[in-house]
Tab-separated table of C-alpha atoms in Angstrom:
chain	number	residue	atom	x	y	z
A	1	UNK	CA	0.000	0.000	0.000
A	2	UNK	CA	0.899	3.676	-0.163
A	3	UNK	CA	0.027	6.566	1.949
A	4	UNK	CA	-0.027	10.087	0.473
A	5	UNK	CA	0.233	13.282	2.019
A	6	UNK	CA	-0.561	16.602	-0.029
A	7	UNK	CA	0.380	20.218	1.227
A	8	UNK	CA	1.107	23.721	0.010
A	9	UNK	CA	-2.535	24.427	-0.957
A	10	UNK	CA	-4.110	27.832	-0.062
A	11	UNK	CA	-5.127	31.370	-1.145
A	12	UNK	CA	-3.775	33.388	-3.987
A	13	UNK	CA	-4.526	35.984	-5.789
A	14	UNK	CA	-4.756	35.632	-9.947
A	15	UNK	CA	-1.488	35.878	-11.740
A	16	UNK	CA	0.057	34.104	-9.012
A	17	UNK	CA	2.046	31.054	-8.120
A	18	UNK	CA	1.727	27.972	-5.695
A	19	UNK	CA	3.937	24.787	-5.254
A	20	UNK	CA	1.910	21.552	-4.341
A	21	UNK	CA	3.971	18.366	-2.874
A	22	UNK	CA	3.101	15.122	-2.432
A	23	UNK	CA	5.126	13.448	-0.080
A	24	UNK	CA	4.403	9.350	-0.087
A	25	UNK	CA	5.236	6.857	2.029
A	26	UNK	CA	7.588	4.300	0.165
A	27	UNK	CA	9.849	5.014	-2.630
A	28	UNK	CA	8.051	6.377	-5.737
A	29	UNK	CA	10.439	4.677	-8.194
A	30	UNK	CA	8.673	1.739	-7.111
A	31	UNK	CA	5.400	3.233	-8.186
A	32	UNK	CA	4.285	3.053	-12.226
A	33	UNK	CA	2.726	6.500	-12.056
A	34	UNK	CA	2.480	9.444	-9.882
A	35	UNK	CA	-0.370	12.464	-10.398
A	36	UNK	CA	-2.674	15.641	-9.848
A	37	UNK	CA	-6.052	15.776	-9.872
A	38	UNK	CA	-8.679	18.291	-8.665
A	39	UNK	CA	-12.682	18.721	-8.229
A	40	UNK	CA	-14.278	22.099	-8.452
A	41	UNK	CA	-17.786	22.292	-7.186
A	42	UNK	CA	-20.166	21.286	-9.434
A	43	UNK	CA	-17.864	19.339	-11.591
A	44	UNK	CA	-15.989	15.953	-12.387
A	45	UNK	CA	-12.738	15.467	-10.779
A	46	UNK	CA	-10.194	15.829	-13.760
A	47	UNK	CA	-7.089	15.255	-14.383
A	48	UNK	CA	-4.269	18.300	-14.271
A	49	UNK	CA	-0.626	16.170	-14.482
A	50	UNK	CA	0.525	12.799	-14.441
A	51	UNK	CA	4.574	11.970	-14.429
A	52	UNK	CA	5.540	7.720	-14.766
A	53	UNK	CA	8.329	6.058	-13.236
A	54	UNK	CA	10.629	6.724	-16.094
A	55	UNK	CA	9.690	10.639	-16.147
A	56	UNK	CA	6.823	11.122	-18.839
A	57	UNK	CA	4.836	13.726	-17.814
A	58	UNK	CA	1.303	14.278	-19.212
A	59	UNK	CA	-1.267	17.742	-18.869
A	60	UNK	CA	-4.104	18.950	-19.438
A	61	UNK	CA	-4.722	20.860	-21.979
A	62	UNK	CA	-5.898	23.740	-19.372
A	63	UNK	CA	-3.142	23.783	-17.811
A	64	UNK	CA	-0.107	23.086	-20.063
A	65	UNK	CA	2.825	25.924	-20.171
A	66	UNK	CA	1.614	26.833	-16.358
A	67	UNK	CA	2.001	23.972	-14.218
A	68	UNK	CA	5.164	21.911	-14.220
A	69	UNK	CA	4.792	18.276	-12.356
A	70	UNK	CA	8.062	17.239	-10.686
A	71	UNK	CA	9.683	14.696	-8.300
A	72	UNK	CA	12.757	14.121	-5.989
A	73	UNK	CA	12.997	10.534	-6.208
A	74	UNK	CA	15.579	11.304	-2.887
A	75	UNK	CA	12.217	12.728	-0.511
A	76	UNK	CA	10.014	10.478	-2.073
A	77	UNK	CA	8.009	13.470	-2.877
A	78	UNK	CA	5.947	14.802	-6.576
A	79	UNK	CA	5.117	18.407	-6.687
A	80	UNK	CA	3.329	20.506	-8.747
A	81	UNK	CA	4.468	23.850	-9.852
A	82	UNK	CA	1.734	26.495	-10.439
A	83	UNK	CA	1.937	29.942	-12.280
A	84	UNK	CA	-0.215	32.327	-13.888
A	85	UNK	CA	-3.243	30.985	-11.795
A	86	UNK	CA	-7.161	32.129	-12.525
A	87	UNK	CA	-10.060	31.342	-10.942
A	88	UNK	CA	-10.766	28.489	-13.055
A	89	UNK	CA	-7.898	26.972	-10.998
A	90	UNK	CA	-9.739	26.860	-7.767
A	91	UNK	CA	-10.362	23.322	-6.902
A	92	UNK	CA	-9.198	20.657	-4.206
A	93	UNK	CA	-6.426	18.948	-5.362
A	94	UNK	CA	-5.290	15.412	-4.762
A	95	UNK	CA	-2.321	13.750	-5.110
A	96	UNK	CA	-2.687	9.809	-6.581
A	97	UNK	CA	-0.452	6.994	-7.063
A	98	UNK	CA	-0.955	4.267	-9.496
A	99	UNK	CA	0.942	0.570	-9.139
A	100	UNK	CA	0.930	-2.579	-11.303
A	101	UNK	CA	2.716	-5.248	-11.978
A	102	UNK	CA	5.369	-6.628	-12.023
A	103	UNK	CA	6.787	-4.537	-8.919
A	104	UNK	CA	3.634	-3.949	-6.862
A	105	UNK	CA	-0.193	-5.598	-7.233
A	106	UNK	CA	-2.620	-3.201	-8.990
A	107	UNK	CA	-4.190	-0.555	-7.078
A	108	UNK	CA	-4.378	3.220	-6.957
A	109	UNK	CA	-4.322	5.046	-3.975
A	110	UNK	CA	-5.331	8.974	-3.468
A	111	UNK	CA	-3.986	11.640	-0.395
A	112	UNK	CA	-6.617	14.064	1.463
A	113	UNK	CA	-6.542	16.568	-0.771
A	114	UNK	CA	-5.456	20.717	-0.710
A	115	UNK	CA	-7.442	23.411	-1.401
A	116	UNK	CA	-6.788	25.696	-3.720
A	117	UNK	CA	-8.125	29.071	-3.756
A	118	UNK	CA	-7.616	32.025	-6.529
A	119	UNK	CA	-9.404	35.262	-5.575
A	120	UNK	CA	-8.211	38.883	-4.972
């Protein structure tokens, strides 16, 4: 299993930047595929960013050129990197973990959540 803990969420105004991490509890080379997603009210969750164990990264259309998805294999930890953020941003976010094998069973696993607020 794997636990994951989100932080860095909070309130910004628009134009402005935020740095999400996702810290997890075992070694996240060891885990296929690491992500962002977030859940506005009133809608879907979606997906923002998605980085495998190899280093692909994937985004959203919304969001490409202003969030950059990262990791430090060393703190077992993915962030997020946030700029230029609107309102549209505002959401919770959550941090999720996908394994499969061969080097873990199948499962996906999700953190708390952070919110996210843009307004001036």
């Amino acid at each position: 299993q794997v636990q994951l803990v989100e932080s860095g969420g909070g309130l910004v105004q628009p134009g402005g930047s935020l740095r999400l991490s996702c810290a997890a509890s075992r070694s996240i080379v060891s885990i296929s595929a690491m992500g962002w997603y977030r859940r506005s009210p009133g809608k879907q969750r979606e997906l923002v960013a998605t980085i495998t164990s190899d280093g692909t990264t994937n985004y959203a259309d919304s969001v490409k050129g202003r969030f950059t998805i990262s990791r430090d294999s060393a703190k077992n930890t993915v962030y997020l990197q946030m700029n230029s953020l609107n309102s549209e941003d505002t959401a919770v976010y959550y941090c999720n973990a996908r394994t499969q094998p061969p080097i873990m069973n199948r499962g996906t696993y999700w953190g708390q959540g952070t919110q996210v607020t843009v307004s001036s």
